[in-house]
């Protein structure tokens, strides 16, 4: 057949070498039906439980908080996490199996104020982890204040532990406490020194594929930590969770709008549809009186916020309580990965609970007028100041994503709208909640786009992730006919994804730049589809439908 998409670019956005990009090499093309891979390709999830660490695991702890950000009202809660992990995991395996690196002098900070760093709702003191046990012991905290030097020490420590893990067939565990991205990129102190997991994989070579390796980073939009057990060897057959289990947790708050509508409408799982008159269901938009009382409105808002929070928190058990959970009934490790005590080399949660409960409580009066934003609970430091600083960080970090969007006139005006909310001295909690939800939605949309490309085995445009892809460059290299073809055949992709979920009290506003759905994810998937299907226009609709039906 005659190809309807010319797409005869000479550059190579798919990252392939030795062939012209999007130039048909056959006079006829018969595509096959596409199906997503059944295996779990990304076994990451959010949890508030303790890592399931092998007693001989190679553990590298890294705290990338700079000294000027070490206060608990800034990024100090990352330091508290770092110390808490060290307390729970250190001492259970040989000292040489662990390395703990920090960008600020944590031992000196703790010595100057022993009650400075507390963890969780209980305010347990974790500063004891900063005190060296013996001189020159390898699991003592090593301080390196220069970003590049710390990065090099981190890479070297990972290589050393990887060599030992490979020889002994032990797992590897990397615990990162400090500024990161939703994709688990590591920032050393400031946002200008970034190190991605892909960079680290490239540095380690194929040796990392021969060991079980887990990466733990802070959860940026909820309590707890993002755990990625698929950094090393893929072992999808041994997981407790299915592909759908992991994907549901990795979608964040993307589909909150639809789920909230369903839960508060006739599809609510708490309603028995058989006991409702069919005429009422068809004639009335939702259950309950047309004019709701103030009490009902308040309860509805609480339910809506709870649903949004649970989804944004990756369906973790306590999305607004940044405390370690020792509840085996809600342990995401067992639900998704496998039994904790599958061998004598692993500890159960009760072991870690007993260890944790030996820690003293802070004696300093913890009552404060700055108790934090109501929709965030005690996460991100637990005070309004620390939580506002975190939202500002999320915004600054988002400026590093979608480069073409922020340089556009619309993106620049949207940036001003964001900063009007988070920079003003008159804090408006409802506006901050809206900004937080919008930032989470954008991050989750990028992750979804990468997930689709990965599971359908599409070529990644320019060999980049969605957040790093330069859409404007792609558009400039396409002819007008090619652009029209992409929109014609793939224009509806991801149309099923709703816009950002606004919090209760914020009205949907089609004129709001903040509420406008970011289209970078959809454009990224369209580009990947265009690269893959080339001239396969007669089956393009099938491909789009297949993706839409996988939501």
Short mmCIF file of C-alpha atoms in Angstrom, two decimals:
data_model
loop_
_atom_site.label_atom_id
_atom_site.label_comp_id
_atom_site.label_asym_id
_atom_site.label_seq_id
_atom_site.Cartn_x
_atom_site.Cartn_y
_atom_site.Cartn_z
CA UNK A 1 0.00 0.00 0.00
CA UNK A 2 1.06 3.61 -0.38
CA UNK A 3 2.31 5.07 2.88
CA UNK A 4 0.11 7.89 4.12
CA UNK A 5 2.74 9.16 6.59
CA UNK A 6 5.77 10.51 4.78
CA UNK A 7 7.94 10.87 7.90
CA UNK A 8 11.20 10.96 6.00
CA UNK A 9 13.36 12.64 8.62
CA UNK A 10 17.10 12.23 8.41
CA UNK A 11 17.66 12.64 12.16
CA UNK A 12 17.14 9.86 14.63
CA UNK A 13 14.70 10.63 17.49
CA UNK A 14 14.44 6.96 18.40
CA UNK A 15 18.13 6.85 19.20
CA UNK A 16 18.91 4.24 16.55
CA UNK A 17 22.10 4.33 14.52
CA UNK A 18 22.81 3.46 10.94
CA UNK A 19 19.34 4.11 9.46
CA UNK A 20 17.20 7.07 8.55
CA UNK A 21 14.54 7.77 11.12
CA UNK A 22 10.94 7.25 9.96
CA UNK A 23 11.88 6.46 6.36
CA UNK A 24 9.86 3.41 5.17
CA UNK A 25 12.12 0.59 4.00
CA UNK A 26 9.33 -1.51 2.45
CA UNK A 27 6.56 -0.79 -0.01
CA UNK A 28 4.04 -2.55 2.18
CA UNK A 29 3.78 -2.83 5.96
CA UNK A 30 1.53 -5.25 7.82
CA UNK A 31 1.53 -4.53 11.55
CA UNK A 32 0.73 -7.09 14.20
CA UNK A 33 -1.77 -6.56 16.99
CA UNK A 34 0.03 -4.98 19.92
CA UNK A 35 -0.33 -6.31 23.43
CA UNK A 36 1.40 -5.08 26.58
CA UNK A 37 3.98 -7.30 28.24
CA UNK A 38 2.54 -9.47 31.00
CA UNK A 39 5.64 -9.44 33.19
CA UNK A 40 6.12 -6.86 35.93
CA UNK A 41 8.77 -4.58 34.43
CA UNK A 42 8.74 -2.05 37.27
CA UNK A 43 8.15 -3.41 40.76
CA UNK A 44 8.23 -0.07 42.56
CA UNK A 45 5.71 0.91 45.23
CA UNK A 46 5.24 3.27 48.18
CA UNK A 47 5.37 1.96 51.72
CA UNK A 48 5.77 3.09 55.32
CA UNK A 49 7.19 -0.27 56.46
CA UNK A 50 10.82 -1.16 57.12
CA UNK A 51 12.90 -2.49 54.19
CA UNK A 52 13.14 -6.26 54.05
CA UNK A 53 16.93 -6.51 54.29
CA UNK A 54 18.99 -9.69 54.02
CA UNK A 55 21.46 -9.92 56.91
CA UNK A 56 24.39 -10.04 54.46
CA UNK A 57 22.97 -7.44 52.05
CA UNK A 58 25.27 -4.75 50.76
CA UNK A 59 23.69 -1.53 52.04
CA UNK A 60 24.65 1.98 50.95
CA UNK A 61 22.91 4.84 52.74
CA UNK A 62 23.21 8.30 51.16
CA UNK A 63 22.04 11.63 52.59
CA UNK A 64 22.33 14.47 50.06
CA UNK A 65 21.07 17.33 52.24
CA UNK A 66 23.47 20.28 52.26
CA UNK A 67 24.33 21.85 55.62
CA UNK A 68 22.38 25.06 54.93
CA UNK A 69 19.25 22.94 54.38
CA UNK A 70 19.70 20.68 57.44
CA UNK A 71 17.15 22.38 59.69
CA UNK A 72 13.96 20.34 60.32
CA UNK A 73 11.92 23.22 58.86
CA UNK A 74 13.89 22.90 55.62
CA UNK A 75 15.08 19.45 54.50
CA UNK A 76 16.09 18.12 57.90
CA UNK A 77 13.37 15.46 57.88
CA UNK A 78 15.50 13.65 55.25
CA UNK A 79 18.29 13.52 57.84
CA UNK A 80 15.85 12.05 60.39
CA UNK A 81 14.95 9.36 57.83
CA UNK A 82 18.63 8.64 57.19
CA UNK A 83 19.30 8.18 60.92
CA UNK A 84 16.16 6.07 61.39
CA UNK A 85 17.15 3.66 58.60
CA UNK A 86 20.64 3.40 60.06
CA UNK A 87 19.24 2.55 63.51
CA UNK A 88 17.01 -0.21 62.15
CA UNK A 89 19.42 -1.75 59.63
CA UNK A 90 22.86 -1.21 61.12
CA UNK A 91 24.36 -3.83 63.41
CA UNK A 92 22.55 -6.79 61.87
CA UNK A 93 25.27 -7.60 59.37
CA UNK A 94 29.06 -7.18 59.17
CA UNK A 95 30.25 -3.52 59.29
CA UNK A 96 32.00 -3.92 55.93
CA UNK A 97 28.67 -4.72 54.32
CA UNK A 98 27.39 -1.18 54.91
CA UNK A 99 28.45 2.33 53.88
CA UNK A 100 26.67 5.49 55.10
CA UNK A 101 27.55 8.74 53.32
CA UNK A 102 26.34 12.26 54.11
CA UNK A 103 26.78 15.69 52.54
CA UNK A 104 26.47 17.54 55.85
CA UNK A 105 28.21 16.78 59.13
CA UNK A 106 25.35 14.88 60.75
CA UNK A 107 27.37 13.72 63.81
CA UNK A 108 28.28 17.34 64.60
CA UNK A 109 24.69 18.53 64.09
CA UNK A 110 23.34 15.87 66.46
CA UNK A 111 26.05 16.51 69.05
CA UNK A 112 25.21 20.23 69.06
CA UNK A 113 21.50 19.50 69.65
CA UNK A 114 20.72 15.85 70.60
CA UNK A 115 16.94 16.40 70.36
CA UNK A 116 17.08 18.11 66.99
CA UNK A 117 16.14 15.08 64.89
CA UNK A 118 13.02 13.12 65.79
CA UNK A 119 11.05 10.68 63.65
CA UNK A 120 7.36 10.04 63.12
CA UNK A 121 4.28 10.96 65.06
CA UNK A 122 5.80 9.50 68.23
CA UNK A 123 8.84 11.83 68.01
CA UNK A 124 11.38 9.06 68.60
CA UNK A 125 14.94 10.34 68.97
CA UNK A 126 17.14 8.94 66.19
CA UNK A 127 20.33 10.93 66.85
CA UNK A 128 22.06 7.92 68.44
CA UNK A 129 22.69 6.58 64.92
CA UNK A 130 25.07 9.49 64.30
CA UNK A 131 27.48 8.50 67.08
CA UNK A 132 30.40 6.37 65.83
CA UNK A 133 30.55 2.94 67.47
CA UNK A 134 34.29 2.41 67.08
CA UNK A 135 37.00 4.43 65.41
CA UNK A 136 37.31 3.76 61.66
CA UNK A 137 34.41 1.30 61.61
CA UNK A 138 33.13 1.11 58.01
CA UNK A 139 29.47 1.57 58.87
CA UNK A 140 30.11 4.89 60.64
CA UNK A 141 28.79 7.98 58.84
CA UNK A 142 31.32 9.39 56.37
CA UNK A 143 30.96 13.11 55.62
CA UNK A 144 31.79 14.68 52.24
CA UNK A 145 30.52 18.25 51.75
CA UNK A 146 31.43 18.66 48.05
CA UNK A 147 28.70 17.43 45.72
CA UNK A 148 30.91 15.93 43.00
CA UNK A 149 33.17 14.24 45.56
CA UNK A 150 30.16 12.77 47.36
CA UNK A 151 28.82 11.46 44.06
CA UNK A 152 32.12 9.77 43.27
CA UNK A 153 32.28 8.21 46.75
CA UNK A 154 28.72 6.95 46.34
CA UNK A 155 29.48 5.35 42.96
CA UNK A 156 32.64 3.75 44.34
CA UNK A 157 30.76 2.38 47.38
CA UNK A 158 28.05 0.89 45.15
CA UNK A 159 30.68 -0.77 42.94
CA UNK A 160 32.46 -2.24 45.95
CA UNK A 161 29.26 -3.61 47.50
CA UNK A 162 28.10 -4.90 44.11
CA UNK A 163 31.29 -6.94 43.71
CA UNK A 164 30.78 -8.53 47.14
CA UNK A 165 27.06 -9.13 46.50
CA UNK A 166 27.79 -10.78 43.17
CA UNK A 167 30.39 -13.12 44.66
CA UNK A 168 28.26 -14.11 47.65
CA UNK A 169 24.92 -14.01 45.78
CA UNK A 170 23.64 -11.42 48.25
CA UNK A 171 21.18 -8.59 47.51
CA UNK A 172 22.09 -4.91 47.20
CA UNK A 173 20.12 -2.08 48.83
CA UNK A 174 20.56 1.66 48.14
CA UNK A 175 18.82 4.07 50.54
CA UNK A 176 18.71 7.69 49.32
CA UNK A 177 17.58 10.41 51.74
CA UNK A 178 17.45 13.89 50.25
CA UNK A 179 16.28 15.73 47.13
CA UNK A 180 15.13 13.32 44.42
CA UNK A 181 12.71 13.24 41.48
CA UNK A 182 9.55 11.15 41.00
CA UNK A 183 11.70 8.92 38.74
CA UNK A 184 14.23 8.48 41.62
CA UNK A 185 16.87 10.77 40.15
CA UNK A 186 19.35 11.80 42.85
CA UNK A 187 20.24 15.47 43.42
CA UNK A 188 23.44 16.12 45.34
CA UNK A 189 22.64 19.15 47.47
CA UNK A 190 21.32 21.40 44.73
CA UNK A 191 19.25 20.65 41.66
CA UNK A 192 22.16 21.36 39.31
CA UNK A 193 23.97 18.10 40.23
CA UNK A 194 21.67 15.31 39.05
CA UNK A 195 22.44 11.61 38.81
CA UNK A 196 19.80 9.28 37.36
CA UNK A 197 19.40 5.58 38.03
CA UNK A 198 20.08 5.05 34.34
CA UNK A 199 23.41 6.85 34.78
CA UNK A 200 24.18 4.52 37.67
CA UNK A 201 23.19 1.41 35.68
CA UNK A 202 25.49 2.53 32.87
CA UNK A 203 28.32 3.01 35.38
CA UNK A 204 27.79 -0.47 36.87
CA UNK A 205 27.44 -2.29 33.55
CA UNK A 206 25.69 -5.64 33.14
CA UNK A 207 26.91 -6.83 36.56
CA UNK A 208 23.91 -5.12 38.16
CA UNK A 209 21.63 -7.45 36.17
CA UNK A 210 23.07 -10.45 38.04
CA UNK A 211 22.03 -9.42 41.56
CA UNK A 212 18.79 -8.46 43.30
CA UNK A 213 19.01 -4.71 43.87
CA UNK A 214 16.57 -2.36 45.60
CA UNK A 215 16.56 1.44 45.54
CA UNK A 216 14.69 3.37 48.24
CA UNK A 217 13.97 7.11 47.91
CA UNK A 218 11.55 9.47 49.66
CA UNK A 219 7.96 9.46 48.47
CA UNK A 220 7.59 12.99 47.11
CA UNK A 221 3.80 13.28 47.39
CA UNK A 222 2.96 11.25 50.50
CA UNK A 223 4.35 9.74 53.66
CA UNK A 224 6.82 6.89 53.36
CA UNK A 225 9.30 5.86 50.72
CA UNK A 226 9.30 4.77 47.09
CA UNK A 227 10.82 1.29 46.92
CA UNK A 228 12.11 -0.01 43.59
CA UNK A 229 12.99 -3.70 43.78
CA UNK A 230 13.59 -3.95 40.01
CA UNK A 231 16.80 -1.90 39.81
CA UNK A 232 18.90 -5.05 39.41
CA UNK A 233 17.86 -8.47 38.18
CA UNK A 234 14.24 -8.65 37.02
CA UNK A 235 12.43 -11.35 38.95
CA UNK A 236 8.78 -10.85 38.10
CA UNK A 237 7.88 -14.52 38.50
CA UNK A 238 8.74 -14.49 42.21
CA UNK A 239 6.60 -11.46 43.09
CA UNK A 240 3.40 -11.69 45.11
CA UNK A 241 1.78 -8.80 43.23
CA UNK A 242 0.58 -8.92 39.63
CA UNK A 243 1.30 -6.40 36.90
CA UNK A 244 -2.09 -4.79 37.61
CA UNK A 245 -1.30 -4.53 41.34
CA UNK A 246 1.87 -2.57 40.66
CA UNK A 247 0.41 -0.39 37.88
CA UNK A 248 -2.54 0.62 40.06
CA UNK A 249 -0.15 1.84 42.75
CA UNK A 250 2.14 3.59 40.28
CA UNK A 251 -0.65 5.64 38.68
CA UNK A 252 -0.89 7.93 41.70
CA UNK A 253 -3.77 10.40 41.59
CA UNK A 254 -4.18 10.38 37.80
CA UNK A 255 -7.68 8.93 37.87
CA UNK A 256 -8.86 10.50 41.13
CA UNK A 257 -11.57 12.54 39.43
CA UNK A 258 -13.31 9.49 37.98
CA UNK A 259 -12.85 7.37 41.11
CA UNK A 260 -14.22 10.08 43.41
CA UNK A 261 -17.23 10.56 41.12
CA UNK A 262 -17.88 6.84 41.13
CA UNK A 263 -17.51 6.51 44.88
CA UNK A 264 -19.82 9.45 45.62
CA UNK A 265 -22.34 8.42 42.96
CA UNK A 266 -24.57 5.45 42.18
CA UNK A 267 -21.54 3.22 41.59
CA UNK A 268 -20.40 3.59 45.20
CA UNK A 269 -19.35 0.13 46.47
CA UNK A 270 -21.18 0.83 49.75
CA UNK A 271 -24.56 1.02 47.96
CA UNK A 272 -26.73 -2.00 47.21
CA UNK A 273 -28.01 -1.14 43.73
CA UNK A 274 -30.70 -3.82 43.87
CA UNK A 275 -32.41 -1.97 46.73
CA UNK A 276 -32.58 1.32 44.83
CA UNK A 277 -35.53 2.15 42.59
CA UNK A 278 -34.22 2.10 38.95
CA UNK A 279 -36.27 5.24 38.20
CA UNK A 280 -34.44 7.12 40.95
CA UNK A 281 -31.06 5.97 39.65
CA UNK A 282 -31.82 7.19 36.13
CA UNK A 283 -33.49 10.46 37.10
CA UNK A 284 -31.18 11.68 39.88
CA UNK A 285 -27.49 12.40 39.40
CA UNK A 286 -26.33 11.10 42.75
CA UNK A 287 -27.62 9.52 45.95
CA UNK A 288 -28.92 11.77 48.70
CA UNK A 289 -30.87 15.03 48.80
CA UNK A 290 -30.40 17.71 46.17
CA UNK A 291 -29.62 20.28 48.86
CA UNK A 292 -27.04 18.80 51.17
CA UNK A 293 -26.69 19.92 54.76
CA UNK A 294 -23.43 21.46 55.93
CA UNK A 295 -22.66 18.24 57.81
CA UNK A 296 -23.11 16.12 54.67
CA UNK A 297 -20.99 18.54 52.65
CA UNK A 298 -18.21 18.34 55.22
CA UNK A 299 -18.32 14.54 55.27
CA UNK A 300 -18.32 14.43 51.46
CA UNK A 301 -15.24 16.68 51.38
CA UNK A 302 -13.48 14.44 53.91
CA UNK A 303 -14.21 11.33 51.82
CA UNK A 304 -13.00 13.05 48.65
CA UNK A 305 -9.75 14.17 50.33
CA UNK A 306 -9.18 10.69 51.78
CA UNK A 307 -9.63 9.02 48.38
CA UNK A 308 -7.29 11.51 46.69
CA UNK A 309 -4.70 11.10 49.44
CA UNK A 310 -4.81 7.30 49.29
CA UNK A 311 -4.39 7.27 45.51
CA UNK A 312 -1.61 9.87 45.54
CA UNK A 313 0.10 7.77 48.22
CA UNK A 314 0.18 4.75 45.92
CA UNK A 315 -2.53 2.95 47.95
CA UNK A 316 -0.09 2.72 50.86
CA UNK A 317 -1.60 2.18 54.30
CA UNK A 318 -0.79 5.54 55.94
CA UNK A 319 -0.27 8.20 53.24
CA UNK A 320 -0.35 11.17 55.66
CA UNK A 321 1.58 9.66 58.59
CA UNK A 322 5.33 9.64 58.09
CA UNK A 323 6.03 7.02 60.74
CA UNK A 324 7.34 3.49 60.41
CA UNK A 325 4.53 0.95 60.28
CA UNK A 326 5.04 -2.47 61.85
CA UNK A 327 1.60 -3.79 60.95
CA UNK A 328 2.02 -7.08 59.09
CA UNK A 329 -1.57 -6.91 57.81
CA UNK A 330 -0.82 -3.83 55.67
CA UNK A 331 2.82 -4.59 54.83
CA UNK A 332 3.28 -3.72 51.16
CA UNK A 333 6.49 -5.78 51.04
CA UNK A 334 4.54 -8.98 51.74
CA UNK A 335 1.54 -7.96 49.62
CA UNK A 336 3.63 -7.15 46.54
CA UNK A 337 7.10 -8.69 46.84
CA UNK A 338 6.96 -11.79 49.01
CA UNK A 339 7.12 -13.16 52.53
CA UNK A 340 9.55 -11.33 54.80
CA UNK A 341 10.72 -14.34 56.77
CA UNK A 342 11.20 -16.55 53.74
CA UNK A 343 14.58 -17.68 55.14
CA UNK A 344 16.61 -17.41 58.33
CA UNK A 345 18.55 -14.55 56.73
CA UNK A 346 15.58 -12.17 57.02
CA UNK A 347 13.85 -10.57 60.02
CA UNK A 348 10.12 -10.15 60.58
CA UNK A 349 8.46 -6.85 61.43
CA UNK A 350 8.29 -7.74 65.14
CA UNK A 351 12.09 -7.77 65.27
CA UNK A 352 12.23 -4.23 63.90
CA UNK A 353 9.35 -3.10 66.14
CA UNK A 354 11.25 -4.20 69.25
CA UNK A 355 14.35 -2.40 68.03
CA UNK A 356 12.36 0.79 67.34
CA UNK A 357 10.53 0.79 70.67
CA UNK A 358 13.84 0.89 72.55
CA UNK A 359 14.40 4.45 71.25
CA UNK A 360 13.54 7.26 73.71
CA UNK A 361 10.97 9.95 73.04
CA UNK A 362 11.92 13.59 72.68
CA UNK A 363 11.69 15.38 76.01
CA UNK A 364 11.44 18.84 74.49
CA UNK A 365 7.89 20.18 74.33
CA UNK A 366 6.76 19.19 70.84
CA UNK A 367 3.58 21.31 70.90
CA UNK A 368 3.71 24.00 68.28
CA UNK A 369 1.32 26.39 66.63
CA UNK A 370 2.83 25.34 63.30
CA UNK A 371 1.27 21.88 63.07
CA UNK A 372 1.30 21.57 59.32
CA UNK A 373 -1.22 21.68 56.50
CA UNK A 374 -4.30 19.58 57.20
CA UNK A 375 -4.20 17.68 53.89
CA UNK A 376 -0.56 16.61 54.45
CA UNK A 377 -0.71 15.34 58.03
CA UNK A 378 2.79 15.06 59.51
CA UNK A 379 4.66 14.42 56.25
CA UNK A 380 7.60 16.46 54.92
CA UNK A 381 8.73 17.62 58.36
CA UNK A 382 5.25 18.02 59.81
CA UNK A 383 5.16 21.85 60.04
CA UNK A 384 3.65 24.41 57.67
CA UNK A 385 7.09 25.90 57.06
CA UNK A 386 8.71 22.57 56.17
CA UNK A 387 5.73 21.48 54.05
CA UNK A 388 5.67 24.78 52.17
CA UNK A 389 9.41 24.40 51.54
CA UNK A 390 8.73 20.92 50.17
CA UNK A 391 6.01 22.18 47.81
CA UNK A 392 8.41 24.87 46.62
CA UNK A 393 10.99 22.15 46.04
CA UNK A 394 8.48 20.10 44.01
CA UNK A 395 7.81 23.15 41.87
CA UNK A 396 11.51 23.90 41.33
CA UNK A 397 12.15 20.26 40.47
CA UNK A 398 9.29 20.26 37.96
CA UNK A 399 10.98 23.12 36.07
CA UNK A 400 13.69 20.61 35.11
CA UNK A 401 11.09 18.45 33.33
CA UNK A 402 9.35 19.07 29.97
CA UNK A 403 11.92 21.67 28.80
CA UNK A 404 9.93 22.88 25.82
CA UNK A 405 6.80 23.50 27.93
CA UNK A 406 8.40 25.96 30.34
CA UNK A 407 10.01 28.07 27.61
CA UNK A 408 6.68 28.48 25.79
CA UNK A 409 4.67 31.64 26.49
CA UNK A 410 1.88 29.54 28.05
CA UNK A 411 4.39 27.72 30.26
CA UNK A 412 5.95 30.99 31.41
CA UNK A 413 2.54 32.39 32.38
CA UNK A 414 1.69 29.14 34.17
CA UNK A 415 4.96 29.40 36.09
CA UNK A 416 3.93 32.85 37.31
CA UNK A 417 0.58 31.42 38.47
CA UNK A 418 2.37 28.68 40.43
CA UNK A 419 4.76 31.10 42.07
CA UNK A 420 2.00 33.51 43.05
CA UNK A 421 0.66 30.74 45.28
CA UNK A 422 3.85 29.35 46.83
CA UNK A 423 5.94 32.55 47.15
CA UNK A 424 3.34 34.83 48.73
CA UNK A 425 3.54 35.56 52.45
CA UNK A 426 -0.24 35.12 52.80
CA UNK A 427 -0.49 31.34 52.74
CA UNK A 428 -3.76 29.97 51.38
CA UNK A 429 -4.04 26.27 52.27
CA UNK A 430 -6.70 25.56 49.64
CA UNK A 431 -4.53 27.08 46.88
CA UNK A 432 -1.49 25.13 48.12
CA UNK A 433 -3.57 21.94 48.06
CA UNK A 434 -4.54 22.67 44.45
CA UNK A 435 -0.91 23.30 43.43
CA UNK A 436 0.20 20.11 45.21
CA UNK A 437 -2.41 18.03 43.37
CA UNK A 438 -1.52 19.60 40.02
CA UNK A 439 2.20 18.90 40.48
CA UNK A 440 1.44 15.29 41.46
CA UNK A 441 -0.82 14.84 38.43
CA UNK A 442 1.87 16.12 36.07
CA UNK A 443 4.51 13.84 37.58
CA UNK A 444 2.19 10.82 37.39
CA UNK A 445 1.29 11.61 33.78
CA UNK A 446 4.96 11.51 32.80
CA UNK A 447 5.43 8.21 34.63
CA UNK A 448 2.35 6.78 32.86
CA UNK A 449 3.74 7.81 29.46
CA UNK A 450 7.06 6.07 30.22
CA UNK A 451 5.15 3.03 31.47
CA UNK A 452 3.13 2.75 28.24
CA UNK A 453 6.24 3.02 26.07
CA UNK A 454 7.99 0.39 28.18
CA UNK A 455 5.18 -2.14 28.44
CA UNK A 456 4.25 -1.93 24.76
CA UNK A 457 7.93 -2.02 23.80
CA UNK A 458 7.73 1.19 21.78
CA UNK A 459 10.91 3.10 20.89
CA UNK A 460 11.45 6.05 23.23
CA UNK A 461 11.65 9.31 21.22
CA UNK A 462 15.25 10.54 21.16
CA UNK A 463 15.97 7.73 23.65
CA UNK A 464 14.67 10.03 26.40
CA UNK A 465 12.15 9.69 29.18
CA UNK A 466 8.96 11.70 28.87
CA UNK A 467 10.14 14.35 31.33
CA UNK A 468 13.42 14.88 29.42
CA UNK A 469 12.00 14.76 25.90
CA UNK A 470 12.11 17.99 23.88
CA UNK A 471 8.77 18.08 22.10
CA UNK A 472 9.49 21.36 20.29
CA UNK A 473 12.58 19.84 18.66
CA UNK A 474 10.47 16.90 17.52
CA UNK A 475 7.85 19.22 16.02
CA UNK A 476 10.47 21.25 14.17
CA UNK A 477 11.84 18.13 12.52
CA UNK A 478 8.43 16.95 11.31
CA UNK A 479 6.82 18.17 8.11
CA UNK A 480 3.32 19.59 8.27
CA UNK A 481 2.00 16.42 6.60
CA UNK A 482 3.70 14.26 9.21
CA UNK A 483 2.26 16.30 12.09
CA UNK A 484 -1.23 16.03 10.60
CA UNK A 485 -0.85 12.28 10.22
CA UNK A 486 0.25 11.83 13.83
CA UNK A 487 -2.74 13.82 15.09
CA UNK A 488 -5.11 12.06 12.69
CA UNK A 489 -4.16 8.53 13.67
CA UNK A 490 -2.94 8.94 17.24
CA UNK A 491 -4.66 12.12 18.37
CA UNK A 492 -6.97 10.39 20.83
CA UNK A 493 -4.25 8.56 22.76
CA UNK A 494 -4.53 9.12 26.52
CA UNK A 495 -7.71 11.08 26.01
CA UNK A 496 -9.19 8.88 28.73
CA UNK A 497 -6.93 10.45 31.36
CA UNK A 498 -8.77 13.26 33.17
CA UNK A 499 -7.21 16.55 34.19
CA UNK A 500 -5.78 17.29 37.66
CA UNK A 501 -8.00 16.39 40.60
CA UNK A 502 -8.90 19.59 42.40
CA UNK A 503 -9.40 19.43 46.18
CA UNK A 504 -12.82 19.98 47.77
CA UNK A 505 -13.62 23.69 47.78
CA UNK A 506 -11.86 24.40 44.47
CA UNK A 507 -14.13 24.64 41.45
CA UNK A 508 -13.17 23.18 38.09
CA UNK A 509 -12.18 26.10 35.87
CA UNK A 510 -11.53 25.56 32.18
CA UNK A 511 -9.77 28.96 32.01
CA UNK A 512 -7.28 28.12 34.77
CA UNK A 513 -3.76 27.54 33.48
CA UNK A 514 -2.97 25.45 36.56
CA UNK A 515 -5.89 23.10 35.92
CA UNK A 516 -5.09 22.68 32.22
CA UNK A 517 -3.97 19.10 31.65
CA UNK A 518 -0.31 18.86 30.68
CA UNK A 519 -0.23 17.24 27.22
CA UNK A 520 3.47 16.31 27.19
CA UNK A 521 2.67 12.71 28.17
CA UNK A 522 0.13 12.24 25.37
CA UNK A 523 2.46 13.84 22.82
CA UNK A 524 5.30 11.57 23.95
CA UNK A 525 3.21 8.42 23.43
CA UNK A 526 1.97 9.72 20.07
CA UNK A 527 5.56 10.22 18.95
CA UNK A 528 6.47 6.69 20.05
CA UNK A 529 3.47 5.32 18.15
CA UNK A 530 4.49 7.27 15.05
CA UNK A 531 8.01 5.84 15.19
CA UNK A 532 6.77 2.28 15.66
CA UNK A 533 3.95 2.14 13.14
CA UNK A 534 5.38 4.30 10.35
CA UNK A 535 3.07 3.51 7.44
CA UNK A 536 0.69 1.26 9.37
CA UNK A 537 -2.22 3.68 9.22
CA UNK A 538 -4.94 1.09 8.74
CA UNK A 539 -4.16 -0.46 12.15
CA UNK A 540 -3.38 2.72 14.04
CA UNK A 541 -6.84 2.94 15.59
CA UNK A 542 -6.44 -0.60 16.96
CA UNK A 543 -3.18 0.42 18.64
CA UNK A 544 -4.74 3.47 20.30
CA UNK A 545 -7.75 1.47 21.48
CA UNK A 546 -5.49 -1.22 22.92
CA UNK A 547 -3.62 1.38 25.00
CA UNK A 548 -6.84 3.07 26.15
CA UNK A 549 -8.34 -0.26 27.21
CA UNK A 550 -5.38 -0.98 29.49
CA UNK A 551 -6.16 1.87 31.89
#
